[in-house]
Amino acid sequence: MNLEEYHITKASGSKYQIELLAVFCGPDLSVTICGGTGYHVGAIALGCARPIKEGRERSATVSVICAYEHKDDEAARQSAKYLATTLKCRVSVAAGIHVDNASEDELDLLMKNSEDACRELVRAVMDISV
């Protein structure tokens, strides 16, 4: 069995650039999301798709570990939950996004670019518009 790999870049060349690298490990997905001006691993998350219960939408449970003095946990959590729920599999996400003295607007833009990269990954994997 071969590893299936995806590489997605958003806002290429800017300080708001996000790079996503995803590798399928059998039915599971391992994702690294880095961006800004300082790539690193600041948090990791494991998302596990839940079976659909009557009257409920599909969802996922997510566990997160964040490095001391890092704030990458939300990017890791949101990405793992979205990808596990949508792709119906286990997903690990390592996230590290940094811009010195980032304003709230800059942080929002980095999160949007991260979310866009995840949506593009889903489209590539499912070969449909999501």
Short mmCIF file of C-alpha atoms in Angstrom, two decimals:
data_model
loop_
_atom_site.label_atom_id
_atom_site.label_comp_id
_atom_site.label_asym_id
_atom_site.label_seq_id
_atom_site.Cartn_x
_atom_site.Cartn_y
_atom_site.Cartn_z
CA MET A 1 0.00 0.00 0.00
CA ASN A 2 1.33 3.46 -0.90
CA LEU A 3 1.05 6.65 1.10
CA GLU A 4 -1.21 9.15 -0.64
CA GLU A 5 0.10 12.71 -0.19
CA TYR A 6 -1.42 16.20 -0.67
CA HIS A 7 0.36 19.58 -0.44
CA ILE A 8 -1.72 22.77 -0.38
CA THR A 9 -0.53 26.39 -0.03
CA LYS A 10 -2.72 29.43 0.66
CA ALA A 11 -1.61 33.09 0.45
CA SER A 12 1.68 31.96 -1.06
CA GLY A 13 4.65 34.24 -0.46
CA SER A 14 2.95 36.45 2.11
CA LYS A 15 3.39 36.51 5.86
CA TYR A 16 -0.11 34.99 6.01
CA GLN A 17 0.94 31.93 4.01
CA ILE A 18 -0.38 28.59 5.21
CA GLU A 19 1.03 25.27 4.04
CA LEU A 20 -0.80 22.03 4.59
CA LEU A 21 0.79 18.64 4.04
CA ALA A 22 -1.49 15.61 4.36
CA VAL A 23 -0.63 11.94 4.10
CA PHE A 24 -3.11 9.08 4.16
CA CYS A 25 -1.87 6.24 6.34
CA GLY A 26 -4.29 3.55 5.22
CA PRO A 27 -7.74 4.86 6.22
CA ASP A 28 -6.31 7.47 8.59
CA LEU A 29 -4.97 10.94 7.76
CA SER A 30 -1.90 12.73 9.16
CA VAL A 31 -1.85 16.49 8.56
CA THR A 32 0.72 19.20 9.24
CA ILE A 33 -0.38 22.84 9.03
CA CYS A 34 2.30 25.52 9.29
CA GLY A 35 2.32 29.15 8.39
CA GLY A 36 3.09 32.75 8.99
CA THR A 37 6.71 33.70 9.46
CA GLY A 38 7.74 30.91 11.83
CA TYR A 39 6.87 27.31 11.07
CA HIS A 40 6.93 25.00 14.12
CA VAL A 41 4.85 22.41 15.98
CA GLY A 42 2.84 24.24 18.62
CA ALA A 43 -0.07 21.85 19.10
CA ILE A 44 -1.31 18.46 18.04
CA ALA A 45 -4.86 17.19 17.81
CA LEU A 46 -6.44 13.81 17.17
CA GLY A 47 -9.92 13.82 15.69
CA CYS A 48 -12.03 10.66 15.54
CA ALA A 49 -15.25 10.61 13.53
CA ARG A 50 -18.28 9.51 15.53
CA PRO A 51 -20.98 7.27 14.10
CA ILE A 52 -24.15 9.13 13.18
CA LYS A 53 -26.88 8.80 15.81
CA GLU A 54 -30.52 9.17 14.85
CA GLY A 55 -31.51 12.82 14.64
CA ARG A 56 -27.94 14.10 14.84
CA GLU A 57 -25.38 15.27 12.33
CA ARG A 58 -22.03 13.54 11.95
CA SER A 59 -19.36 14.95 14.26
CA ALA A 60 -15.99 14.07 15.73
CA THR A 61 -14.37 13.96 19.12
CA VAL A 62 -11.03 15.78 19.38
CA SER A 63 -8.18 15.61 21.89
CA VAL A 64 -5.51 18.35 21.88
CA ILE A 65 -2.04 18.81 23.36
CA CYS A 66 -0.54 22.30 23.19
CA ALA A 67 3.09 23.23 23.73
CA TYR A 68 3.87 25.60 26.59
CA GLU A 69 3.29 29.25 25.64
CA HIS A 70 1.81 28.38 22.24
CA LYS A 71 -1.64 29.20 20.93
CA ASP A 72 -1.86 26.77 18.03
CA ASP A 73 -4.45 24.58 19.77
CA GLU A 74 -7.46 26.19 18.07
CA ALA A 75 -6.03 25.71 14.58
CA ALA A 76 -5.24 22.07 15.38
CA ARG A 77 -8.63 21.44 17.05
CA GLN A 78 -10.77 23.03 14.35
CA SER A 79 -8.86 21.34 11.54
CA ALA A 80 -8.96 17.89 13.16
CA LYS A 81 -12.69 18.18 13.90
CA TYR A 82 -13.60 19.40 10.41
CA LEU A 83 -11.44 16.85 8.58
CA ALA A 84 -12.45 13.86 10.74
CA THR A 85 -16.13 14.76 10.49
CA THR A 86 -16.10 15.42 6.76
CA LEU A 87 -13.78 12.59 5.68
CA LYS A 88 -15.20 10.11 8.24
CA CYS A 89 -11.81 8.93 9.49
CA ARG A 90 -9.21 9.43 12.22
CA VAL A 91 -7.12 12.55 11.65
CA SER A 92 -4.00 13.78 13.43
CA VAL A 93 -3.12 17.45 12.98
CA ALA A 94 0.16 19.10 13.97
CA ALA A 95 -0.17 22.89 13.78
CA GLY A 96 2.37 25.69 14.05
CA ILE A 97 1.48 29.16 12.82
CA HIS A 98 3.33 32.28 13.93
CA VAL A 99 3.52 35.99 13.11
CA ASP A 100 5.31 38.31 15.56
CA ASN A 101 2.94 40.69 17.38
CA ALA A 102 -0.03 39.60 15.24
CA SER A 103 -3.20 41.67 15.55
CA GLU A 104 -6.62 40.03 15.90
CA ASP A 105 -7.28 40.73 12.21
CA GLU A 106 -4.02 39.03 11.25
CA LEU A 107 -4.82 36.01 13.44
CA ASP A 108 -8.28 35.82 11.85
CA LEU A 109 -6.71 35.88 8.37
CA LEU A 110 -4.27 33.10 9.28
CA MET A 111 -7.15 30.99 10.64
CA LYS A 112 -9.21 31.66 7.50
CA ASN A 113 -6.30 30.59 5.30
CA SER A 114 -5.90 27.44 7.41
CA GLU A 115 -9.62 26.67 7.08
CA ASP A 116 -9.46 27.30 3.32
CA ALA A 117 -6.53 24.88 3.03
CA CYS A 118 -8.56 22.21 4.87
CA ARG A 119 -11.56 22.76 2.57
CA GLU A 120 -9.29 22.47 -0.47
CA LEU A 121 -7.89 19.22 0.92
CA VAL A 122 -11.41 17.82 1.30
CA ARG A 123 -12.23 18.80 -2.28
CA ALA A 124 -9.06 17.11 -3.52
CA VAL A 125 -9.73 13.94 -1.53
CA MET A 126 -13.43 13.71 -2.31
CA ASP A 127 -13.13 15.22 -5.79
CA ILE A 128 -16.29 17.24 -5.18
CA SER A 129 -17.14 20.76 -4.04
CA VAL A 130 -17.70 20.91 -0.29
#
